[in-house]
XYZ file of C-alpha atoms in Angstrom:
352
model
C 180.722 41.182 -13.277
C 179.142 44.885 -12.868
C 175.155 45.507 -12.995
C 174.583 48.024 -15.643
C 171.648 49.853 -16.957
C 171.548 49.011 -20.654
C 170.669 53.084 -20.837
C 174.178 53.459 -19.561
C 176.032 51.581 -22.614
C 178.686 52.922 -24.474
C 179.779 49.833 -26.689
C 183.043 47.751 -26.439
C 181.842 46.449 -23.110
C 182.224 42.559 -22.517
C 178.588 40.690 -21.756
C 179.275 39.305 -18.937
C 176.165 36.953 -18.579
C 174.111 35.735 -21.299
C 171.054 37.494 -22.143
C 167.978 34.746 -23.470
C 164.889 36.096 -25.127
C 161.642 35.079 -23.817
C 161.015 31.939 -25.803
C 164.250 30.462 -23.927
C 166.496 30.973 -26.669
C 170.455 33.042 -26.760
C 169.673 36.555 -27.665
C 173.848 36.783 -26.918
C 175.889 35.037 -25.504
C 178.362 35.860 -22.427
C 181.823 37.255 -24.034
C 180.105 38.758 -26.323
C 181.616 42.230 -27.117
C 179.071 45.252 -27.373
C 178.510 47.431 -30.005
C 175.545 49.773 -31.160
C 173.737 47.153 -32.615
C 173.881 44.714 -30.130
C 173.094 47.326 -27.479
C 169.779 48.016 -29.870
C 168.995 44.391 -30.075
C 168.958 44.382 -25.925
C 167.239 47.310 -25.517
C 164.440 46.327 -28.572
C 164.233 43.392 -26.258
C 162.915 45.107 -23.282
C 165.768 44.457 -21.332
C 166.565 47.001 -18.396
C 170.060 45.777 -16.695
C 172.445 43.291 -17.958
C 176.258 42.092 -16.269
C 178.758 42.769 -18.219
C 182.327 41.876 -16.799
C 184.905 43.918 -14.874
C 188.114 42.847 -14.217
C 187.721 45.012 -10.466
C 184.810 42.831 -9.950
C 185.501 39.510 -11.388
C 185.107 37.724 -8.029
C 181.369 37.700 -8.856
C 180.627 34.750 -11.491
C 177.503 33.925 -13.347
C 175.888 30.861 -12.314
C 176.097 29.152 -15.826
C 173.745 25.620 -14.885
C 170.830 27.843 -13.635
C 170.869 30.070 -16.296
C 171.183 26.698 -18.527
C 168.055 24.958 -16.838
C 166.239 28.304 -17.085
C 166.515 28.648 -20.614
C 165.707 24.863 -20.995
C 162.131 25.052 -18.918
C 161.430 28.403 -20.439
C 162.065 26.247 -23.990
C 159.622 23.718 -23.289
C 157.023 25.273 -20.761
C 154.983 26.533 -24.218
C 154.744 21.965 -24.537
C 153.359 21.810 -20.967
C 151.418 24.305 -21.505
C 149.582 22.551 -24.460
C 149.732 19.005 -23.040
C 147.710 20.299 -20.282
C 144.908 22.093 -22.702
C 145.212 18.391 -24.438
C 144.398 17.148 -21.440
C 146.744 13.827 -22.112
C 147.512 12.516 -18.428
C 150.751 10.924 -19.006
C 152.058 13.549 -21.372
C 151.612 15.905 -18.270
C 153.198 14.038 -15.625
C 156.378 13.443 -18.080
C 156.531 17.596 -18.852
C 156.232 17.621 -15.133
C 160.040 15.844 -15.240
C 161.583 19.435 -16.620
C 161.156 21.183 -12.587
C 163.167 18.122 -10.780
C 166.641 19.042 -12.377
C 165.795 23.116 -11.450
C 164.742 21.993 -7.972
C 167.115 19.496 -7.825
C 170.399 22.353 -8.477
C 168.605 24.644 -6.427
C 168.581 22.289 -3.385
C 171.665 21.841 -3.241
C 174.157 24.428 -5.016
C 172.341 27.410 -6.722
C 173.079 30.620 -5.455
C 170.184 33.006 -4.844
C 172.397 36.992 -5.494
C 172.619 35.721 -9.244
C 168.999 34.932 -9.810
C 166.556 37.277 -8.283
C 166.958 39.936 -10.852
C 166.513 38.780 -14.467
C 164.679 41.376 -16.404
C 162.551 40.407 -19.461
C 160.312 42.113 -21.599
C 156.628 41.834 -21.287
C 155.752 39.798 -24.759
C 155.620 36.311 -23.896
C 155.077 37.432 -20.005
C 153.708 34.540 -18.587
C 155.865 31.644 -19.748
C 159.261 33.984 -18.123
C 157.103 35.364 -15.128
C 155.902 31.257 -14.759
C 159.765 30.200 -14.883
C 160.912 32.791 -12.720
C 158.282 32.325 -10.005
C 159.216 29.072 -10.149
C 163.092 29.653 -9.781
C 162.619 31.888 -6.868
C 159.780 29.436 -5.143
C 162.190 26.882 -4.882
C 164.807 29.130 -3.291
C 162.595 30.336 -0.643
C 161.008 26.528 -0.392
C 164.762 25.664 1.003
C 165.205 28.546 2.977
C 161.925 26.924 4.644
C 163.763 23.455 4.864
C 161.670 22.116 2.857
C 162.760 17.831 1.138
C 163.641 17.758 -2.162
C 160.277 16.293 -3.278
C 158.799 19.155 -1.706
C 160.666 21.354 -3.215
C 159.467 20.283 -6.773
C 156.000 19.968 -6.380
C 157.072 23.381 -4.837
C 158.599 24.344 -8.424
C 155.380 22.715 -10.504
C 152.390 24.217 -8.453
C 154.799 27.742 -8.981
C 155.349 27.024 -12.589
C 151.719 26.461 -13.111
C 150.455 29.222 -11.160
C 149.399 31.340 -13.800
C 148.411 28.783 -16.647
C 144.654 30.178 -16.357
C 145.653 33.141 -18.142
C 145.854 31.086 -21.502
C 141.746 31.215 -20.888
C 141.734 35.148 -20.905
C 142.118 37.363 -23.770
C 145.184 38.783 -25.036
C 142.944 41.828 -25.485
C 143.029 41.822 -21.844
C 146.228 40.501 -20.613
C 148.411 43.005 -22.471
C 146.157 45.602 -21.994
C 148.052 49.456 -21.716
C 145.087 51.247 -19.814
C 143.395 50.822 -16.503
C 140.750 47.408 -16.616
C 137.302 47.809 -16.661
C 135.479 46.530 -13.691
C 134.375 43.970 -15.898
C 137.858 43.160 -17.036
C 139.400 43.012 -13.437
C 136.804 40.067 -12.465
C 137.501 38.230 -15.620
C 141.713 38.685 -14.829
C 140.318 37.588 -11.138
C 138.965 34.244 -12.951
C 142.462 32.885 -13.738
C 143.442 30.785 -10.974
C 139.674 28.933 -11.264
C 140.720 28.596 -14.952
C 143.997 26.914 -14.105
C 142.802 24.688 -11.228
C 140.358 23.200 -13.824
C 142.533 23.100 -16.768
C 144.617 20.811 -14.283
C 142.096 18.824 -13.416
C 140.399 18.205 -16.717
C 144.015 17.316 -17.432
C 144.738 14.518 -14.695
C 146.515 16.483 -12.526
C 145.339 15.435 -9.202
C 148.044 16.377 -6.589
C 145.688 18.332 -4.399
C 148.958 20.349 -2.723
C 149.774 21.211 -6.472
C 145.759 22.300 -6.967
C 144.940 24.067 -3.935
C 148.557 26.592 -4.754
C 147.049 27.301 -8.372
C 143.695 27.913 -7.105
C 145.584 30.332 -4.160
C 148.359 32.018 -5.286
C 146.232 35.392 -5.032
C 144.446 34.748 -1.895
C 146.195 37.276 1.667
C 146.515 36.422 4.434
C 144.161 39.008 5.897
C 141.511 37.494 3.257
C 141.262 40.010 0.776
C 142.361 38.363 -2.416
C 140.654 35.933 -4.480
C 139.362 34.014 -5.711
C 138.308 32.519 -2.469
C 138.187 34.774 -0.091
C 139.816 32.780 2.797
C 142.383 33.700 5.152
C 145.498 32.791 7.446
C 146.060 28.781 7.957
C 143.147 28.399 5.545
C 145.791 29.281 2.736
C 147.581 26.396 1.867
C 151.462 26.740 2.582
C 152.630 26.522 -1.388
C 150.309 29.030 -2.256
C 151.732 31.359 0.527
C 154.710 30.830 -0.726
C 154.024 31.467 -4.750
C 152.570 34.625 -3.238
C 155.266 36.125 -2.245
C 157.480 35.433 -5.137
C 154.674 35.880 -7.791
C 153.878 39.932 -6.580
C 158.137 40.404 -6.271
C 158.616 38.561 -10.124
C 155.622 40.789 -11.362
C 156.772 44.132 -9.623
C 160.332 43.224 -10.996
C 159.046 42.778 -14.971
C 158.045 45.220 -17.521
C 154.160 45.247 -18.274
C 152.431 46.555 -20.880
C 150.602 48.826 -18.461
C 153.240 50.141 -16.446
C 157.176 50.087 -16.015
C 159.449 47.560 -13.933
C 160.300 48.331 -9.903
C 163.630 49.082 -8.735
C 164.931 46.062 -7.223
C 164.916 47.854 -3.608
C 161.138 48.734 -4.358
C 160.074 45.377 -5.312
C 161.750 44.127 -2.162
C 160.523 46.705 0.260
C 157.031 46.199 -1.159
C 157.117 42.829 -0.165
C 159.054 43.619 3.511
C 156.076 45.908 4.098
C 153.248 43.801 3.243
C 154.328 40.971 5.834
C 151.181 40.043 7.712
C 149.015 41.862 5.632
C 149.106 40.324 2.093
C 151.867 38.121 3.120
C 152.747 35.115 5.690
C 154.606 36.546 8.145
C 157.154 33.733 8.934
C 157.501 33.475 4.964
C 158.681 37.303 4.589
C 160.951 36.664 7.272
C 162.733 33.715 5.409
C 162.016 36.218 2.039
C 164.252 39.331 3.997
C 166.848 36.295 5.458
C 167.478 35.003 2.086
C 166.896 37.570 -0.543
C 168.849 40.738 -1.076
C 167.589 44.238 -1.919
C 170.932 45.223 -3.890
C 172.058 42.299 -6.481
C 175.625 41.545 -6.461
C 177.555 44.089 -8.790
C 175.140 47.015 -8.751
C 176.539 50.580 -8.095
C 174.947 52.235 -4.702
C 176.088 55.856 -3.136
C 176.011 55.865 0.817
C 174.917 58.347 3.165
C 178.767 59.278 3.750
C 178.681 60.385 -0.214
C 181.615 57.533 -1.303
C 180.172 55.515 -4.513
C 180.985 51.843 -4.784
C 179.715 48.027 -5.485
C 177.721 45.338 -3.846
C 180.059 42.603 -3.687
C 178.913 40.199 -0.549
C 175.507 40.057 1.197
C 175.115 39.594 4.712
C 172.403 37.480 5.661
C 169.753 38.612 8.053
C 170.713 41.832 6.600
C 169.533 42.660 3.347
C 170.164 46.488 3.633
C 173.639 46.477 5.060
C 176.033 44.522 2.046
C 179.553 44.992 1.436
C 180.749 47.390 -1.125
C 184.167 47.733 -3.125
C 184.949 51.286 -3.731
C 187.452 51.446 -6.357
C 186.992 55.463 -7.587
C 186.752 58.444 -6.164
C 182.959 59.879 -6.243
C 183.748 63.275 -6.693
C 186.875 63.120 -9.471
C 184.991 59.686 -10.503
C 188.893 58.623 -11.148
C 190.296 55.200 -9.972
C 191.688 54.721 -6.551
C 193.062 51.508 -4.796
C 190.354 50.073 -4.176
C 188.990 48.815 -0.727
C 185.803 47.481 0.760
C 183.094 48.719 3.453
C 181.084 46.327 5.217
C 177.732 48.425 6.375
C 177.520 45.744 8.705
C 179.815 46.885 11.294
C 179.849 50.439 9.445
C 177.029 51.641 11.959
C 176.751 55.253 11.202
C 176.489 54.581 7.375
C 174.194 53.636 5.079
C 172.960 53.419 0.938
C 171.312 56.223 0.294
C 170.439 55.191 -3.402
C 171.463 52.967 -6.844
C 173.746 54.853 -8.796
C 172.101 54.951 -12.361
């Protein structure tokens, strides 16, 4: 499969992983062959890359369960989400039941270069910013060695993180210009919101409370809504950190555009003991990947090719395919590069 800006589409290209709209449903289905109306439909849909297949690249596959338990808890998050504002106990702790078969794939098989860069569209943010918090939670949760049941209170307290925001006003949420001071605090009230919804709800796991009540405190104590700092922030809530600012950087908001991946990433990199747990960014840059797998880079040499391996411990230094030649952009035989023993090269930039 290739990563391709949807700007870039021409029509008769193959979809090479199934696109879902953000109520968990197929928008279209992998195999599906383009054409201008589909290519509409995906970008009326917000989205900004897709994979569509190449036969030069078909050694990189879509990871068909995840995608299939992704589209199943974004499906039924909207139920959790009510069962909690119902406040029935054992209706909660059943919806709970939907994060052990995620956390349960993702502790043992799921493969992190196929999952880090899903983009959605804004509308119905915070049940696909939830999910995907979530998702990438329980990755870094086993990079951490954490047990499986870890790992899914992990993937609840992430999934949950943000369930506040049902108590603020869409007024507010999707709001295109700059907050009010006003507005900010009330935005700033959401984890207090959540932590209480929970509780009013049954929920009385106090590793799964104290994460929704954190998820926006630093490390250097200036988030909120607490204030506190280092060890004082519990270790889920570090960890929802990290992936909640990369999932949000990565999205489309109604106030602003979508990161490049490599921005998103080195935003996180950068804020290690500052916003961030240090030993948690550490497992974030061992684990995660700036470039995803099938994305077109240029390096410093000028030769254009594809991410098709990462290198762990090395998020900056893939290996790429080159299969044309960058300045007659016709095919060649193709052949790889792998940056990691390449010393005096480099990426320079994403080819768009």
């Amino acid at each position: 499969m290739r990563f391709e800006l949807v700007r870039n589409l021409k029509g008769d290209e193959i979809l090479g992983k199934t696109l879902f709209d953000g109520y968990g449903k197929v928008l279209l289905p992998s195999g599906t062959k383009l054409n201008t109306p589909y290519i509409n439909r995906i970008k009326q849909s917000g989205f900004y890359y897709i994979y569509i297949e190449d036969k030069e690249l078909d050694d990189i596959k879509e990871d068909k369960k995840i995608d299939q338990l992704k589209q199943s808890t974004i499906e039924r998050l909207p139920n959790v989400f009510t069962n909690i504002m119902q406040g029935n106990k054992d209706t909660v702790e059943e919806s709970f039941k939907i994060v052990e078969d995620l956390a349960g794939y993702i502790a043992t098989e799921g493969d992190v270069n196929t999952n880090l860069y899903e983009i959605s569209k804004y509308d119905n943010y915070t049940y696909i910013h939830c999910v995907d918090t979530a998702i990438m939670s329980i990755f870094l949760g086993r990079s951490l060695d954490l047990k499986i049941e870890d790992l899914t209170e992990l993937g609840i307290s992430a999934m949950l993180h943000d369930i506040g925001k049902i108590k603020i006003s869409n007024e507010i949420i999707n709001k295109k210009e700059p907050l009010t001071k006003q507005e900010f605090e009330e935005i700033k009230k959401h984890p207090v919101y959540g932590y209480r919804m929970l509780k009013e709800a049954g929920v009385d796991n106090k590793n799964i409370l104290s994460a929704v009540v954190e998820h926006h405190e630093r490390v250097n104590g200036k988030g909120y809504p607490l204030g506190i700092s280092g060890d004082k922030v519990s270790d889920y809530a570090k960890i929802i950190s990290v992936c909640d600012v990369f999932t949000a950087l990565s999205a489309n908001r109604s106030y602003r555009e979508r990161y490049n991946p490599n921005e998103a990433y080195e935003y996180i990199i950068s804020n290690g003991d500052i916003m961030f747990d240090t030993k948690i960014v550490e497992k974030f840059k061992e684990n995660f990947f700036i470039y995803p797998l099938g994305c077109c880079v240029k390096l410093s040499n000028g030769i254009e090719g594809y991410v098709v391996k990462q290198n762990k411990y090395f998020p900056d230094r893939p290996v790429i395919r080159v299969n044309y030649d960058h300045i007659t952009k016709e095919k060649i035989n193709s052949y790889e590069i792998d940056l990691l023993t390449t010393f005096n090269t480099i990426i320079e930039s994403l080819v768009y």
